[in-house]
Amino acid sequence: MKVTEFLKNQYRHFNAAALIDAAEGYKTHLANGNKMLVTLAGAMSTAELGISLAEMIRQDKIHAISCTGANLEEDIFNLVAHDFYERIPHYRDLTAQDEEDLLNRHMNRVTDTCIPEMEAMRRIEDTVLKFWEKADQECKAYFPHEFFYQILLSGELEQYYQIDPKNSWMLEAAKKNLPIFVPGWEDSTLGNIYAGHVISGDIQNVHTMKTGIQYMMLLADWYTQTAKEESTIGFFQIGGGIAGDFPICVVPMLHQDLQRTGVPLWGYFAQISDSTTSYGSYSGAVPNEKITWGKLGKDTPKYIIESDATIVAPLIFAIVLDL
């Protein structure tokens, strides 16, 4: 039995039904000639979402991505150091001493998975620093994802690949030159490393790395050029936080701050969330709240699945891919 067939047979109510509705809405949105932006919060790359996300990119089911700096880099960490990762299924039972032991072994834990500092982060640092310094010396500036695109397409990391390259969503994005927006990139391992190299003087111009404001300007240009009255952009949000909050604001900015007319609202909205609305969490706000901010319209198809994104996202992607 196909995955899609199984899901449609079994997933009939509550969050299960919302999953089906969101997936079918995603397919309808694309079938009508529209585009889709996907946002990645949390540690989706370390959860190896790239296995399904890369295929979505290959099949043109995703047309832009907004993600945290962690998700941007952690897909590459996994690409070059997968065999050195360690899984700790009983992570809830770890003592403070157990955690310190992991620290002493340079194993950085993300829930049940430890990222090896030396094989992942420091290996990437050695390579990316060369690209940063070259751009700095040439008085050029690039976005964080553009530096990664340069590195991946150069083939310099191929000798270190430890997974099937087709499961790296960043590698697939680089091949397509997919628009990526990374708000708050400095809140990431490589962001901290970059700051360190600026402080130490290895990089003379801090603006060798383009900023979040420039990302918003890039997003505004992309949205204006891509979204038309007859072809809107959908918004598929995995988790919450800045990865989702940053890009969805481009629409009211275009309308209210730039006074541009003829720019459509987001044409589809779905979010996989485990946040709680009553805590005042923007990430947990029901979709209708976004109507009051000029992001969605009353007739925009809206879905929310309150569940674990590592479970839900691959299933929705499976339906969209007709697996």
Coordinates of C-alpha atoms in Angstrom, one line a residue:
M1 CA 0.0 0.0 0.0
K2 CA 1.3 3.5 -0.9
V3 CA 2.0 5.9 2.0
T4 CA -0.6 8.3 0.6
E5 CA -3.2 5.6 0.4
F6 CA -2.5 4.4 3.9
L7 CA -2.7 7.9 5.3
K8 CA -6.0 8.8 3.6
N9 CA -7.5 5.5 4.8
Q10 CA -6.3 5.9 8.4
Y11 CA -5.9 9.6 9.2
R12 CA -9.5 10.7 9.5
H13 CA -9.9 12.9 12.6
F14 CA -8.3 15.6 14.8
N15 CA -4.7 16.4 14.0
A16 CA -4.5 13.4 11.7
A17 CA -7.3 14.9 9.5
A18 CA -5.7 18.3 9.7
L19 CA -2.5 16.7 8.2
I20 CA -4.5 15.4 5.3
D21 CA -6.3 18.7 4.7
A22 CA -3.1 20.7 4.8
A23 CA -1.4 18.3 2.4
E24 CA -4.3 18.3 -0.1
G25 CA -4.4 22.1 0.2
Y26 CA -0.7 22.2 -0.6
K27 CA -1.3 20.1 -3.7
T28 CA -4.2 22.2 -4.8
H29 CA -2.2 25.4 -4.3
L30 CA 0.6 24.1 -6.6
A31 CA -1.8 22.6 -9.1
N32 CA -3.3 26.1 -9.6
G33 CA 0.1 27.4 -10.8
N34 CA 1.2 28.9 -7.5
K35 CA 4.5 28.8 -5.6
M36 CA 5.4 27.7 -2.0
L37 CA 7.7 29.0 0.6
V38 CA 8.7 26.6 3.4
T39 CA 10.1 27.7 6.8
L40 CA 12.3 25.6 9.0
A41 CA 12.6 26.2 12.7
G42 CA 14.0 24.0 15.4
A43 CA 16.5 21.3 14.5
M44 CA 14.9 20.0 11.4
S45 CA 18.2 19.4 9.6
T46 CA 19.7 17.4 12.5
A47 CA 16.4 15.4 12.5
E48 CA 17.4 14.6 8.9
L49 CA 14.4 16.2 7.3
G50 CA 16.6 16.6 4.3
I51 CA 15.7 13.0 3.2
S52 CA 12.2 14.2 2.2
L53 CA 12.9 17.9 1.9
A54 CA 15.6 17.4 -0.8
E55 CA 13.1 15.4 -2.9
M56 CA 10.5 18.2 -2.6
I57 CA 13.1 20.7 -3.9
R58 CA 14.1 18.3 -6.7
Q59 CA 10.5 18.0 -7.8
D60 CA 9.9 21.8 -7.7
K61 CA 7.4 21.5 -4.8
I62 CA 9.3 24.1 -2.9
H63 CA 10.3 27.5 -4.4
A64 CA 11.9 29.3 -1.5
I65 CA 13.0 28.5 2.1
S66 CA 13.3 30.6 5.2
C67 CA 15.3 28.9 7.9
T68 CA 17.4 29.5 11.0
G69 CA 21.1 29.6 10.8
A70 CA 21.2 26.3 12.7
N71 CA 19.1 24.5 10.0
L72 CA 21.3 26.0 7.3
E73 CA 24.5 24.7 8.7
E74 CA 23.3 21.5 10.3
D75 CA 22.4 20.0 7.0
I76 CA 26.0 20.4 6.0
F77 CA 27.3 19.1 9.3
N78 CA 25.2 16.0 8.7
L79 CA 26.5 15.7 5.1
V80 CA 30.1 15.6 6.1
A81 CA 30.1 14.0 9.6
H82 CA 27.0 11.7 9.8
D83 CA 29.1 8.6 10.8
F84 CA 30.4 10.4 13.8
Y85 CA 27.0 11.4 15.2
E86 CA 25.8 9.6 18.2
R87 CA 22.2 8.9 19.2
I88 CA 21.2 8.8 22.8
P89 CA 17.6 7.3 22.9
H90 CA 17.5 7.6 26.8
Y91 CA 18.5 11.3 26.8
R92 CA 15.8 12.0 29.5
D93 CA 17.8 9.9 32.0
L94 CA 21.1 11.8 31.5
T95 CA 22.6 13.3 34.7
A96 CA 24.6 16.5 34.8
Q97 CA 27.7 14.4 34.9
D98 CA 26.6 12.5 31.8
E99 CA 26.2 15.9 30.0
E100 CA 29.6 17.1 31.1
D101 CA 31.1 13.9 29.8
L102 CA 29.6 14.6 26.4
L103 CA 31.0 18.1 26.6
N104 CA 34.5 16.8 27.3
R105 CA 34.1 14.5 24.3
H106 CA 33.1 17.5 22.1
M107 CA 29.7 16.0 21.5
N108 CA 27.0 18.7 21.3
R109 CA 23.6 17.3 22.1
V110 CA 20.3 18.2 20.4
T111 CA 17.6 16.1 22.2
D112 CA 18.6 12.5 21.3
T113 CA 21.4 13.3 18.8
C114 CA 24.9 14.5 19.4
I115 CA 26.7 16.6 16.8
P116 CA 30.5 15.9 16.8
E117 CA 32.3 19.2 17.1
M118 CA 35.6 18.3 15.5
E119 CA 34.3 16.3 12.6
A120 CA 31.4 18.6 11.8
M121 CA 31.8 22.2 13.0
R122 CA 35.6 22.5 12.9
R123 CA 35.8 20.7 9.6
I124 CA 33.3 23.1 8.1
E125 CA 35.0 26.1 9.7
D126 CA 38.3 25.3 8.0
T127 CA 36.6 25.3 4.6
V128 CA 34.2 28.2 5.1
L129 CA 36.9 30.5 6.5
K130 CA 38.8 30.4 3.2
F131 CA 35.7 31.5 1.4
W132 CA 35.0 34.3 3.9
E133 CA 38.6 35.5 3.8
K134 CA 38.6 35.5 0.0
A135 CA 35.5 37.6 -0.2
D136 CA 36.8 39.9 2.5
Q137 CA 40.1 40.5 0.6
E138 CA 38.2 41.1 -2.6
C139 CA 35.8 43.6 -0.9
K140 CA 32.8 41.4 -1.8
A141 CA 29.8 40.6 0.3
Y142 CA 27.5 37.5 0.3
F143 CA 24.6 36.1 2.2
P144 CA 25.2 33.1 4.5
H145 CA 23.5 30.7 2.2
E146 CA 25.4 32.1 -0.8
F147 CA 28.7 31.2 0.9
F148 CA 27.4 27.7 1.4
Y149 CA 26.3 27.5 -2.2
Q150 CA 29.8 28.4 -3.3
I151 CA 31.3 25.8 -1.1
L152 CA 29.0 23.0 -2.1
L153 CA 29.2 23.7 -5.8
S154 CA 33.0 23.9 -5.7
G155 CA 33.1 20.3 -4.7
E156 CA 35.6 21.0 -2.0
L157 CA 33.6 19.0 0.6
E158 CA 32.8 16.0 -1.6
Q159 CA 35.7 14.0 -0.1
Y160 CA 34.0 14.2 3.3
Y161 CA 30.5 13.2 2.3
Q162 CA 29.1 10.5 4.6
I163 CA 25.5 10.3 3.4
D164 CA 23.9 9.9 0.0
P165 CA 24.2 13.5 -1.4
K166 CA 20.6 13.3 -2.6
N167 CA 19.5 13.5 1.0
S168 CA 21.1 16.9 1.6
W169 CA 18.5 19.6 1.1
M170 CA 21.2 22.3 1.0
L171 CA 23.0 20.5 -1.9
E172 CA 19.7 20.3 -3.8
A173 CA 19.0 23.9 -3.1
A174 CA 22.5 24.9 -4.3
K175 CA 22.0 23.1 -7.6
K176 CA 18.7 25.0 -8.2
N177 CA 20.0 28.3 -6.7
L178 CA 16.9 28.2 -4.6
P179 CA 16.1 31.5 -2.8
I180 CA 16.9 31.1 0.9
F181 CA 16.3 33.7 3.6
V182 CA 18.1 33.2 7.0
P183 CA 17.0 35.8 9.5
G184 CA 19.1 36.0 12.7
W185 CA 21.9 34.0 11.1
E186 CA 24.3 35.3 13.8
D187 CA 22.4 33.0 16.3
S188 CA 24.1 29.9 15.0
T189 CA 27.4 28.1 15.5
L190 CA 28.9 29.5 12.3
G191 CA 27.5 32.9 13.1
N192 CA 29.4 32.8 16.4
I193 CA 32.5 31.5 14.6
Y194 CA 32.2 34.4 12.1
A195 CA 32.0 36.9 14.9
G196 CA 35.1 35.4 16.4
H197 CA 37.1 35.8 13.2
V198 CA 36.0 39.4 12.8
I199 CA 37.1 40.1 16.4
S200 CA 40.4 38.4 15.9
G201 CA 41.0 40.3 12.7
D202 CA 41.0 37.4 10.3
I203 CA 38.1 39.2 8.5
Q204 CA 38.5 42.9 8.3
N205 CA 35.0 44.0 7.2
V206 CA 32.1 42.6 9.3
H207 CA 29.8 43.4 6.3
T208 CA 31.5 40.7 4.2
M209 CA 28.5 38.8 5.5
K210 CA 25.3 40.4 4.4
T211 CA 22.7 41.1 7.1
G212 CA 19.2 40.3 8.1
I213 CA 17.9 43.7 6.8
Q214 CA 19.4 42.8 3.4
Y215 CA 17.6 39.5 3.6
M216 CA 14.3 41.3 4.1
M217 CA 15.1 43.5 1.1
L218 CA 15.9 40.4 -0.9
L219 CA 12.7 38.7 0.2
A220 CA 10.7 41.8 -0.7
D221 CA 12.1 41.8 -4.2
W222 CA 11.5 38.1 -4.6
Y223 CA 7.9 38.3 -3.3
T224 CA 7.1 41.2 -5.5
Q225 CA 8.5 39.5 -8.6
T226 CA 7.0 36.1 -7.9
A227 CA 3.5 36.9 -6.4
K228 CA 1.0 38.0 -8.9
E229 CA -2.8 38.3 -8.7
E230 CA -3.0 35.1 -10.8
S231 CA -0.1 33.3 -9.1
T232 CA 0.2 33.6 -5.3
I233 CA 2.8 32.3 -2.9
G234 CA 1.9 29.8 -0.2
F235 CA 3.4 29.7 3.3
F236 CA 4.2 26.3 4.8
Q237 CA 5.6 26.8 8.3
I238 CA 7.4 24.0 10.2
G239 CA 7.6 25.1 13.8
G240 CA 7.7 28.7 14.9
G241 CA 10.2 31.3 15.8
I242 CA 12.1 33.7 13.6
A243 CA 12.2 31.4 10.6
G244 CA 8.4 31.8 10.3
D245 CA 7.8 35.2 11.8
F246 CA 10.4 37.0 9.6
P247 CA 9.2 36.1 6.1
I248 CA 5.5 36.3 6.8
C249 CA 5.9 40.0 7.7
V250 CA 7.0 40.9 4.2
V251 CA 3.4 41.3 3.0
P252 CA 2.3 43.9 5.5
M253 CA 5.7 45.6 4.9
L254 CA 5.0 45.9 1.2
H255 CA 1.5 47.1 1.7
Q256 CA 1.8 49.4 4.8
D257 CA 5.4 50.6 4.7
L258 CA 6.0 50.8 1.0
Q259 CA 2.4 51.5 0.0
R260 CA 2.6 49.0 -2.9
T261 CA -0.7 48.1 -4.5
G262 CA -1.5 44.9 -6.4
V263 CA 0.7 42.7 -4.1
P264 CA -1.4 39.7 -3.1
L265 CA -1.6 38.3 0.4
W266 CA -0.1 34.8 1.1
G267 CA -2.3 32.4 -0.9
Y268 CA -2.1 29.4 1.5
F269 CA -1.0 29.0 5.1
A270 CA -0.2 25.8 7.1
Q271 CA 1.7 25.4 10.2
I272 CA 3.0 22.4 12.2
S273 CA 3.1 23.6 15.7
D274 CA 3.4 22.5 19.3
S275 CA 3.1 26.0 20.8
T276 CA 0.3 27.2 23.0
T277 CA -1.9 30.1 22.0
S278 CA -2.9 31.2 25.5
Y279 CA 0.7 31.9 26.4
G280 CA 0.8 34.9 24.1
S281 CA 3.0 33.0 21.7
Y282 CA 3.1 34.4 18.2
S283 CA 4.2 31.1 16.9
G284 CA 1.2 29.5 18.5
A285 CA -1.3 32.0 17.2
V286 CA -4.2 30.5 15.3
P287 CA -4.0 31.5 11.6
N288 CA -7.0 33.9 11.8
E289 CA -4.9 36.2 14.1
K290 CA -2.7 36.8 11.0
I291 CA -5.7 38.4 9.3
T292 CA -5.5 41.3 11.7
W293 CA -1.9 41.9 10.7
G294 CA -2.5 42.0 7.0
K295 CA -0.7 38.8 6.3
L296 CA -3.6 36.4 5.4
G297 CA -7.1 37.1 4.1
K298 CA -10.4 35.8 5.4
D299 CA -10.6 33.4 2.4
T300 CA -7.0 32.2 2.5
P301 CA -6.9 28.4 2.9
K302 CA -5.5 27.9 6.5
Y303 CA -4.4 24.8 8.3
I304 CA -2.7 24.1 11.6
I305 CA -1.5 20.7 12.8
E306 CA -0.6 20.6 16.5
S307 CA 1.9 17.8 16.5
D308 CA 5.6 16.9 16.2
A309 CA 7.1 18.3 13.0
T310 CA 9.6 15.5 12.7
I311 CA 6.6 13.1 12.3
V312 CA 4.1 15.3 10.4
A313 CA 6.3 17.1 7.8
P314 CA 7.6 13.9 6.1
L315 CA 4.1 12.6 5.9
I316 CA 2.7 15.8 4.3
F317 CA 5.6 15.7 1.9
A318 CA 4.9 12.1 1.0
I319 CA 1.3 13.1 0.0
V320 CA 2.5 16.1 -2.0
L321 CA 5.0 13.8 -3.8
D322 CA 2.3 11.1 -4.2
L323 CA 4.3 8.4 -2.6

